[in-house]
Coordinates of C-alpha atoms in Angstrom, one line a residue:
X1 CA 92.8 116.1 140.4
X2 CA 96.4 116.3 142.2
X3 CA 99.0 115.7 140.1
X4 CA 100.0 112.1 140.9
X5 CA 96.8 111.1 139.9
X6 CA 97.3 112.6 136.2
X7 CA 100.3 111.0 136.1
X8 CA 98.7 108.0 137.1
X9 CA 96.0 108.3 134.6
X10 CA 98.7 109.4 131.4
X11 CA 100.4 106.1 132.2
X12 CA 97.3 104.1 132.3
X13 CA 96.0 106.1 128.6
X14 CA 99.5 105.2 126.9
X15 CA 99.5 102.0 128.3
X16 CA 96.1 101.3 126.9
X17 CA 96.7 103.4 123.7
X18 CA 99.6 100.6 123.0
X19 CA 97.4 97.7 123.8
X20 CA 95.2 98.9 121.4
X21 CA 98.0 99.9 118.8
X22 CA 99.1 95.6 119.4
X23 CA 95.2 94.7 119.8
X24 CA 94.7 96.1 116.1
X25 CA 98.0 94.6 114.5
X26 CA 97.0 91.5 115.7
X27 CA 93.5 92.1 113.9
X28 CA 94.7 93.5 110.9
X29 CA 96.9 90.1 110.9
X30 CA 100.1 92.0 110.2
X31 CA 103.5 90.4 110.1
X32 CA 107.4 91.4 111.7
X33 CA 108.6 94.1 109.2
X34 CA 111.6 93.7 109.8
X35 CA 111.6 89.5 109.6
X36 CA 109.6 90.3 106.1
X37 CA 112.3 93.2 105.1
X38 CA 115.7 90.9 106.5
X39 CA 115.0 87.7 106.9
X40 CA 115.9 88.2 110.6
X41 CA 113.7 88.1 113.4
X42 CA 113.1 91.0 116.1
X43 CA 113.5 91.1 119.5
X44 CA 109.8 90.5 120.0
X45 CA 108.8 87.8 117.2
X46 CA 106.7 85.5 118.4
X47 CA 105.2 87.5 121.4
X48 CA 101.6 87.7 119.9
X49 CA 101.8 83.9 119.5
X50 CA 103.1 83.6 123.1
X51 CA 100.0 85.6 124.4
X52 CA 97.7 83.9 122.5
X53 CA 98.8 80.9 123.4
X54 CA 98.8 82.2 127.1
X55 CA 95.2 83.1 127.1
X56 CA 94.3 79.5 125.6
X57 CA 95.9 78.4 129.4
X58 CA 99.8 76.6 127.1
X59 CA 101.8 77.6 129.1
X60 CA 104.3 75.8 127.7
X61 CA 103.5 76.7 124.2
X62 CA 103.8 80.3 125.1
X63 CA 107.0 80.2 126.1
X64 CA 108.2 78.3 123.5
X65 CA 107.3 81.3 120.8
X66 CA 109.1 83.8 123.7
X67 CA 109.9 83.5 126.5
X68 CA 110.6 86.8 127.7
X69 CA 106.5 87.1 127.1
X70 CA 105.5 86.9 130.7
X71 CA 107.6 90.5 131.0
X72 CA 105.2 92.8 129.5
X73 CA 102.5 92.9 132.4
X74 CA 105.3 93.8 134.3
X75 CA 106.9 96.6 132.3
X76 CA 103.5 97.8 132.6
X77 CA 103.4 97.7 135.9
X78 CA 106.4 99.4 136.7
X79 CA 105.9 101.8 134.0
X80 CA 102.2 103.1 135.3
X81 CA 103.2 102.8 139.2
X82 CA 107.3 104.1 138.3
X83 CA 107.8 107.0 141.1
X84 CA 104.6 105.8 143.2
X85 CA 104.9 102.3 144.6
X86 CA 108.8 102.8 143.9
X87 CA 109.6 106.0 144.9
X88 CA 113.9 105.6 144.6
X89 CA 114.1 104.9 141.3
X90 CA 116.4 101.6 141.6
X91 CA 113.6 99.0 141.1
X92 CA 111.9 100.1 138.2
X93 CA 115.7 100.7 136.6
X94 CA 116.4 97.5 137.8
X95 CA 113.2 95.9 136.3
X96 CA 113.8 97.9 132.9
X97 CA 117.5 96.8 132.9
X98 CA 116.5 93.2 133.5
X99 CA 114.0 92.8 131.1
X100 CA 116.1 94.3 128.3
X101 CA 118.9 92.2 128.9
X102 CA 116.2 89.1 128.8
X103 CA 115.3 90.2 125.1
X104 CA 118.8 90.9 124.0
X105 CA 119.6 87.4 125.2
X106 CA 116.7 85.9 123.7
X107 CA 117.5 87.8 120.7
X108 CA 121.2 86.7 120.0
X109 CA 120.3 82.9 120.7
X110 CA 117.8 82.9 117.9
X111 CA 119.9 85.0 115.8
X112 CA 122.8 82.1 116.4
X113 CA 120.4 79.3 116.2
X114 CA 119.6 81.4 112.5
X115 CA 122.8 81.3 111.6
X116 CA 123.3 77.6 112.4
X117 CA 119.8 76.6 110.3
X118 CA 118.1 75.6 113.3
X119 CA 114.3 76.8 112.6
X120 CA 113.2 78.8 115.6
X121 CA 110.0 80.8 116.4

């Protein structure tokens, strides 16, 4: 095996490795730490909900408990293809940057809406 395809195959094993790391939280039924710890929500709160309600086809649901959730396919697929299907670097930075900017956005409004006592997700 050359060594793009071990690469290939490490991303696809981490990848997986967190799914299953999210699969089992989800199981386990275990809540935000850090909402239960400060009262405040994470960046990602509301994500499982999202997904679940993405699989159940509400769309519009989904995006109401995040909607940065539609981002995490493709982190992974810039993540497991980063260096192969974009070999100069800029687009997967530029899809990293992006998305991180999305949840720090989506994180201050609901940390304002907190802070005025409107209930979010």
């Amino acid at each position: 095996m050359d060594r793009q395809s071990k690469r290939i195959w490490l991303r696809l094993a981490f990848v997986a490795g967190m799914a299953a790391v999210v699969l089992t939280a989800v199981r386990l039924k275990m809540p935000c730490l850090l909402r239960m710890v400060t009262g405040i929500p994470c960046p990602t709160c509301g994500m499982t909900r999202a997904w679940l309600s993405c699989f159940r086809l509400e769309l519009g649901a989904a995006f109401t408990y995040h909607p940065m959730f539609w981002s995490i396919p493709v982190l992974a697929f810039a993540f497991m293809l980063d260096g192969f299907a974009f070999p100069d670097k800029k687009a997967t930075s530029v899809i990293y940057l992006t998305t991180l900017l999305g949840f720090a956005l989506t994180w201050l409004i609901r940390i304002v809406y907190l802070l005025c006592g409107i209930q979010t997700v």
